[in-house]
Structures are given as C-alpha cells and as structure tokens.
Amino acid sequence: MDETGSSSAYDGWNLSSDARALTRRALNGHLLKGDEPGAQELIERGVLVYEPWNQRYTVVSLWQLQRRVHAEQRARVSDLLHEQATADRFFEDMTRIEMEQVPGVRYAENFAEAQSALQAALAEATTVIRTAHPITRTAESLKVSLSLDIPRLKQGIGLKTLYPDSARSRAPEQNYAKTVSEHGAEVRTLAGEFIRCIIIDDALAVISDYRTLPADRSTAWLVTHPGILAFVTQVFESQWALAAPWTGDRARSVDNGTITTARTREILRRFSRDQTIRQIASGMGLSVATINAEIASLYEQTGTGSHFALGAWWARSEEQKLV
C-alpha cells in the first residue's frame, strides 16, 4: 500500500492487459496457480480466491463481489462523512471561541439569534434608535415595523432611519417614511452603498457580517463594547450627514437645493471625458457597484434613462459650475 492507502500493485480499478487476459481464462474454468502475470492484481481485488483443496485460484461470483465492494465503499464514505461532520463541529467550536475573545462583541450565527437579541434591546429602548437599511424591505416587514415604531415614537423615543435613494420610487418605503415622519421620526436617503446596522440607545449595535461580500444577512455581530459601539455610531452618523431628508416624496435635493453631490459631480465630469464605469470607479477609489448606484440615482432625479440623456442634462446644467 502507498501513503494514500491505495495498493501500489495496480492503478485503482483499471486492469492491465495481463490481468484482463487472465480473467478470461479464469471465467472459462481454468484453475490458476497465482503466479501468472496479472494474477496479483486479481487477487488483491478479490476476483480470484484460493481453494486449499485444489491448491489453485478460482474466480468468484462477480455479482457477489460487486455487492461486497459497494458495501465496503459505502462504509468508507459514511466514515468519511462522519469524520467531516466531526471536523466541521470542531472548527465551529474554534470559531465561536475565537469570536468570544473580545468582551462586548458577540457573534449571532443565525437570524433567529440575532433577532432575539435585537428585539430584547428594542423593548428596552428609551432614547434613540438608528437604523440603516441598504436593501429593499418588503411591504410585510415595513407593516410590522410601523406597528412597533409608531408606539415608540409616541413614547418619545427618537428614530433615525436611512434608506438608499432607490427607496423613493417604491410605494411601501414611501408610505413608511411618510407615516413615521408624521410622528416625529427622521428619515433620509443616500446614493450609493452604505453599511447596514441598527444602533439602540448607544448601548447595542447589530451589524451585518462584512467578512464576505455581499454581507451575510443570516448572521450578525452584536456589539456592546463602548469603543467599538462608538465607532459604529460614528459610521452611521457619517452616512447620515451625507444623506438627504425624506418624508415619503419621490424628489431628492441635496447640497443646498442641488440635485448633484460633490461625488456625483465628479462622476459626471469623468463621464463627460468618456471614461468607462470601471475607469471612473478605479480613479475615484470606489466600487463599480457604487458608481452604477450613483448613476441610477441620477437617472431618477434628473428624469433621464440613458447615459446619453444624462450626459445631455449635465451639459446644460448650471451645477457644472459647482465645486
């Protein structure tokens, strides 16, 4: 046997020409001494068995041999799967231990665990809840949120909610923004990508797992460490400062009444110089997805629907003069 556990006398289940010729002889009723060319291959496979009374080798029932080999292979596969499952549990335990190294940071390895911690913290909220939702929310989830958010707002708990600009074109988000705004909540929208998180009373932050992109929505980090919590809050507030207020309408204006922002103006200037989306992203240190999101937002704000139309709008716009 070699170091992989396979016999070095033959290559897997491939027969040499000698072994194939010897098989034909055995199947025709010839008794073999076992020293013929190719015999060792057949003996190791179990095709030939020794009969002491004849002092010769004879061929076995191939159907029974196949069943026995399959049973042995299934047993080995089962053992390997069991070993793999045991190894997976080991590494899950190691990962959990690794993630518990920082006090005040806990890893929720599934949606239910994250939701349980989040709902418990929301039930104890007293000052302000900050939420950033870069993804589309379903009408049903927004309906549930309204049933919970309105009572909190009536209790005097602040609510700051951040959505992508694309939410302005979707009726469920429009209705949500209009309703909570009427009860004192602050809602804003932001062009491009931003970090998904929920921060409650500056006491707990629930953030998506961004170790892989796109972030895994079924897991989350639960942060109560004061230093890390302060950092997450600052990230939210930085995103909030760049966003435009929204009360459920479709229009968006930022930068003291302008349609464009400093970033979108730079994109449009590069676009007018015939740079590709990839070149613009590389030159500005942004992702292609971010540039595409910004352009999609500009389409909506300017009433255009193509690169050509957007370029024509920019060529006529007084906002070219802005820094």
Coordinates of C-alpha atoms in Angstrom, one line a residue:
M1 CA 0.0 0.0 0.0
D2 CA 1.3 3.5 -0.7
E3 CA 0.9 6.5 1.6
T4 CA -2.5 7.4 0.3
G5 CA -3.9 4.0 1.3
S6 CA -4.1 2.6 -2.3
S7 CA -2.3 -0.5 -3.4
S8 CA 0.8 0.2 -5.5
A9 CA 0.3 -3.1 -7.3
Y10 CA -2.5 -1.7 -9.5
D11 CA -4.0 1.6 -10.6
G12 CA -7.4 1.8 -8.9
W13 CA -9.8 -0.4 -10.6
N14 CA -8.1 -0.4 -14.0
L15 CA -6.9 -3.8 -15.2
S16 CA -3.6 -4.4 -17.0
S17 CA -3.8 -6.4 -20.3
D18 CA -2.3 -9.4 -18.5
A19 CA -5.0 -9.3 -15.8
R20 CA -7.7 -8.9 -18.4
A21 CA -6.4 -12.0 -20.3
L22 CA -6.1 -14.0 -17.1
T23 CA -9.7 -13.0 -16.2
R24 CA -10.9 -14.6 -19.4
R25 CA -9.0 -17.8 -18.6
A26 CA -10.5 -17.9 -15.1
L27 CA -14.0 -17.3 -16.4
N28 CA -13.6 -20.2 -18.8
G29 CA -13.0 -22.5 -15.9
H30 CA -9.2 -22.6 -15.7
L31 CA -7.7 -23.0 -12.2
L32 CA -4.7 -20.7 -11.7
K33 CA -1.6 -21.1 -9.6
G34 CA -1.4 -17.4 -8.6
D35 CA 2.0 -16.7 -10.1
E36 CA 0.7 -15.9 -13.6
P37 CA 1.2 -12.4 -15.0
G38 CA -1.7 -10.2 -13.7
A39 CA -2.8 -12.7 -11.1
Q40 CA -1.7 -10.5 -8.2
E41 CA -4.0 -7.7 -9.4
L42 CA -7.0 -10.0 -9.5
I43 CA -6.2 -11.5 -6.0
E44 CA -5.9 -8.0 -4.5
R45 CA -9.2 -7.1 -5.9
G46 CA -10.9 -10.2 -4.7
V47 CA -11.6 -11.5 -8.1
L48 CA -9.5 -14.7 -7.5
V49 CA -9.7 -16.7 -4.3
Y50 CA -7.6 -19.6 -3.1
E51 CA -9.1 -23.1 -2.9
P52 CA -7.0 -25.1 -0.5
W53 CA -8.4 -28.4 -1.7
N54 CA -7.2 -27.7 -5.2
Q55 CA -4.2 -25.6 -4.2
R56 CA -5.3 -23.3 -7.0
Y57 CA -7.1 -20.0 -7.5
T58 CA -10.5 -19.7 -9.0
V59 CA -12.8 -16.8 -10.0
V60 CA -15.5 -15.7 -7.6
S61 CA -19.1 -14.7 -8.4
L62 CA -18.6 -11.2 -9.8
W63 CA -22.1 -10.2 -8.8
Q64 CA -21.5 -11.0 -5.2
L65 CA -18.0 -9.4 -5.4
Q66 CA -19.6 -6.2 -6.7
R67 CA -22.1 -6.1 -3.9
R68 CA -19.4 -6.6 -1.3
V69 CA -17.2 -3.9 -2.8
H70 CA -20.1 -1.4 -2.9
A71 CA -20.9 -2.2 0.7
E72 CA -17.3 -1.6 1.7
Q73 CA -17.1 1.7 -0.3
R74 CA -20.4 2.9 1.2
A75 CA -19.0 2.2 4.7
R76 CA -15.8 4.2 3.9
V77 CA -17.9 7.1 2.5
S78 CA -20.0 7.0 5.7
D79 CA -16.9 7.1 7.8
L80 CA -15.5 10.0 5.8
L81 CA -18.8 11.9 6.1
H82 CA -18.9 11.3 9.8
E83 CA -15.2 12.5 10.1
Q84 CA -16.1 15.6 8.1
A85 CA -19.1 16.4 10.3
T86 CA -16.9 15.9 13.4
A87 CA -14.2 18.2 11.9
D88 CA -16.9 20.8 11.0
R89 CA -18.2 20.8 14.6
F90 CA -14.6 21.2 15.8
F91 CA -14.0 24.3 13.6
E92 CA -17.3 25.8 14.5
D93 CA -16.4 25.5 18.2
M94 CA -13.0 27.0 17.4
T95 CA -14.6 29.9 15.5
R96 CA -17.0 30.5 18.3
I97 CA -14.2 30.6 20.8
E98 CA -12.2 33.0 18.6
M99 CA -15.2 35.3 18.3
E100 CA -15.7 35.4 22.0
Q101 CA -12.2 36.8 22.6
V102 CA -13.4 40.5 22.5
P103 CA -15.6 41.4 25.5
G104 CA -18.7 43.2 24.3
V105 CA -18.7 41.6 20.9
R106 CA -20.9 38.5 20.3
Y107 CA -21.4 36.6 17.1
A108 CA -25.0 35.6 16.3
E109 CA -24.6 32.7 14.0
N110 CA -28.2 32.6 12.7
F111 CA -31.0 35.0 12.0
A112 CA -33.1 33.8 15.0
E113 CA -30.3 34.5 17.5
A114 CA -29.7 38.0 16.1
Q115 CA -33.4 38.8 16.0
S116 CA -33.9 37.6 19.6
A117 CA -31.1 39.9 20.9
L118 CA -32.4 42.8 18.7
Q119 CA -36.0 42.5 19.9
A120 CA -34.9 42.3 23.5
A121 CA -32.9 45.5 23.2
L122 CA -35.6 47.3 21.2
A123 CA -38.1 46.5 24.0
E124 CA -35.8 48.4 26.5
A125 CA -35.1 51.4 24.2
T126 CA -35.5 54.8 25.8
T127 CA -33.7 57.4 23.8
V128 CA -32.9 56.9 20.1
I129 CA -32.9 54.1 17.6
R130 CA -30.7 54.4 14.5
T131 CA -31.3 52.1 11.5
A132 CA -29.5 51.8 8.2
H133 CA -31.2 49.6 5.5
P134 CA -29.3 49.5 2.2
I135 CA -31.5 46.7 1.0
T136 CA -35.1 46.6 -0.2
R137 CA -37.6 45.9 2.5
T138 CA -40.8 44.0 1.9
A139 CA -44.2 45.5 2.4
E140 CA -44.9 43.0 5.1
S141 CA -41.8 43.8 7.1
L142 CA -42.5 47.5 6.8
K143 CA -46.0 46.9 8.1
V144 CA -44.6 45.1 11.1
S145 CA -42.1 47.9 11.7
L146 CA -44.8 50.5 11.6
S147 CA -46.8 48.7 14.2
L148 CA -43.8 48.8 16.5
D149 CA -42.2 52.1 15.6
I150 CA -45.3 54.3 16.0
P151 CA -45.8 53.3 19.7
R152 CA -42.1 54.0 20.4
L153 CA -42.3 57.4 18.7
K154 CA -45.4 58.2 20.8
Q155 CA -43.3 57.3 23.9
G156 CA -40.8 60.0 22.9
I157 CA -38.1 57.6 21.6
G158 CA -36.2 59.1 18.6
L159 CA -35.9 57.2 15.3
K160 CA -33.4 57.9 12.6
T161 CA -33.7 55.7 9.5
L162 CA -31.5 55.6 6.5
Y163 CA -32.6 54.1 3.1
P164 CA -31.0 54.1 -0.4
D165 CA -32.2 56.7 -2.8
S166 CA -34.0 53.9 -4.8
A167 CA -36.5 53.6 -1.9
R168 CA -38.1 56.9 -3.1
S169 CA -39.5 55.0 -6.1
R170 CA -41.1 52.2 -4.0
A171 CA -44.5 52.6 -2.6
P172 CA -44.0 50.6 0.6
E173 CA -41.0 52.6 1.7
Q174 CA -42.8 55.8 0.7
N175 CA -45.7 55.0 2.9
Y176 CA -43.4 54.0 5.8
A177 CA -41.3 57.2 5.5
K178 CA -44.4 59.4 5.3
T179 CA -46.1 57.7 8.3
V180 CA -43.2 57.7 10.7
S181 CA -42.2 61.3 9.7
E182 CA -45.7 62.5 10.7
H183 CA -44.9 61.0 14.2
G184 CA -41.6 62.8 14.5
A185 CA -39.1 60.3 13.0
E186 CA -36.2 61.4 10.8
V187 CA -35.8 59.5 7.5
R188 CA -33.1 60.1 5.0
T189 CA -31.9 58.5 1.8
L190 CA -28.3 58.1 0.5
A191 CA -27.0 57.5 -3.0
G192 CA -24.6 54.5 -3.3
E193 CA -23.6 51.8 -0.9
F194 CA -23.6 52.1 2.9
I195 CA -23.2 49.9 6.0
R196 CA -26.3 48.0 7.2
C197 CA -26.7 48.4 11.0
I198 CA -29.1 49.0 13.9
I199 CA -28.0 51.0 16.9
I200 CA -30.2 51.2 20.0
D201 CA -29.7 53.8 22.8
D202 CA -25.9 53.9 22.1
A203 CA -26.0 50.6 24.1
L204 CA -26.2 47.9 21.4
A205 CA -25.3 47.8 17.7
V206 CA -26.3 45.0 15.4
I207 CA -24.2 44.9 12.3
S208 CA -24.1 42.5 9.3
D209 CA -21.1 40.2 8.9
Y210 CA -19.0 42.0 6.3
R211 CA -16.1 39.5 6.3
T212 CA -17.6 38.3 3.0
L213 CA -19.3 40.4 0.3
P214 CA -22.1 40.8 0.0
A215 CA -22.6 40.7 3.7
D216 CA -24.3 37.6 5.1
R217 CA -27.8 38.7 6.2
S218 CA -28.4 35.5 8.2
T219 CA -25.7 36.3 10.7
A220 CA -24.7 39.4 12.7
W221 CA -22.4 40.9 15.2
L222 CA -23.9 42.1 18.5
V223 CA -21.8 44.9 19.8
T224 CA -21.9 46.4 23.3
H225 CA -18.2 47.2 23.7
P226 CA -18.2 51.0 24.3
G227 CA -15.3 51.8 22.0
I228 CA -16.5 49.7 19.1
L229 CA -20.0 50.9 19.6
A230 CA -18.9 54.5 19.4
F231 CA -17.1 53.7 16.2
V232 CA -20.2 52.0 14.6
T233 CA -22.3 55.0 15.7
Q234 CA -19.8 57.4 14.1
V235 CA -20.0 55.4 10.9
F236 CA -23.8 55.7 10.9
E237 CA -23.6 59.5 11.6
S238 CA -21.1 60.0 8.8
Q239 CA -23.5 58.2 6.4
W240 CA -26.4 60.2 7.9
A241 CA -24.6 63.5 7.3
L242 CA -24.3 62.7 3.5
A243 CA -27.9 61.7 3.2
A244 CA -30.9 63.8 2.1
P245 CA -34.1 64.2 4.3
W246 CA -37.1 62.3 3.1
T247 CA -40.7 62.4 4.2
G248 CA -42.1 59.9 1.6
D249 CA -41.9 62.0 -1.5
R250 CA -40.1 61.0 -4.7
A251 CA -37.9 64.1 -5.1
R252 CA -34.5 64.4 -3.7
S253 CA -32.4 67.5 -3.3
V254 CA -29.0 67.8 -1.5
D255 CA -26.2 70.3 -1.3
N256 CA -28.5 73.3 -0.6
G257 CA -31.0 72.6 -3.3
T258 CA -28.8 71.0 -5.9
I259 CA -29.6 67.6 -7.5
T260 CA -25.9 66.5 -7.6
T261 CA -23.5 66.0 -4.8
A262 CA -19.8 66.6 -4.8
R263 CA -19.3 62.9 -5.6
T264 CA -21.9 62.7 -8.4
R265 CA -20.5 65.8 -9.9
E266 CA -17.1 64.2 -10.1
I267 CA -18.6 61.1 -11.6
L268 CA -20.4 63.3 -14.3
R269 CA -17.2 65.2 -15.1
R270 CA -15.3 61.9 -15.6
F271 CA -18.2 60.6 -17.6
S272 CA -18.1 63.6 -19.9
R273 CA -14.5 62.8 -20.5
D274 CA -15.5 59.5 -22.0
Q275 CA -14.2 57.4 -19.1
T276 CA -15.8 54.0 -18.6
I277 CA -17.7 53.0 -15.4
R278 CA -14.7 50.8 -14.4
Q279 CA -12.2 53.7 -15.1
I280 CA -14.3 56.1 -13.0
A281 CA -14.6 53.6 -10.1
S282 CA -10.8 53.0 -10.2
G283 CA -10.0 56.7 -10.4
M284 CA -12.3 57.6 -7.5
G285 CA -11.4 54.6 -5.3
L286 CA -15.0 53.3 -5.4
S287 CA -16.6 50.1 -6.5
V288 CA -18.2 49.6 -9.8
A289 CA -21.5 48.9 -8.0
T290 CA -21.3 52.2 -6.2
I291 CA -20.8 54.1 -9.4
N292 CA -23.7 52.3 -11.0
A293 CA -25.9 53.1 -8.0
E294 CA -25.0 56.7 -8.2
I295 CA -25.8 56.9 -11.9
A296 CA -29.1 55.1 -11.3
S297 CA -30.0 57.6 -8.7
L298 CA -29.1 60.5 -11.1
Y299 CA -31.4 58.9 -13.7
E300 CA -34.2 59.1 -11.3
Q301 CA -33.5 62.6 -10.0
T302 CA -33.0 64.1 -13.5
G303 CA -35.7 62.2 -15.3
T304 CA -33.3 60.6 -17.7
G305 CA -32.9 57.0 -18.6
S306 CA -29.7 56.6 -20.5
H307 CA -26.0 57.6 -20.4
F308 CA -26.6 59.8 -23.4
A309 CA -29.6 61.6 -21.9
L310 CA -27.8 62.0 -18.6
G311 CA -24.8 63.5 -20.4
A312 CA -27.0 65.9 -22.2
W313 CA -28.6 67.0 -19.0
W314 CA -25.2 67.6 -17.4
A315 CA -24.0 69.6 -20.4
R316 CA -26.9 72.0 -19.8
S317 CA -26.8 72.0 -16.0
E318 CA -25.7 75.1 -14.1
E319 CA -24.4 72.6 -11.4
Q320 CA -21.3 72.1 -13.6
K321 CA -20.0 75.3 -12.1
L322 CA -20.1 74.0 -8.5
V323 CA -17.0 72.7 -6.9

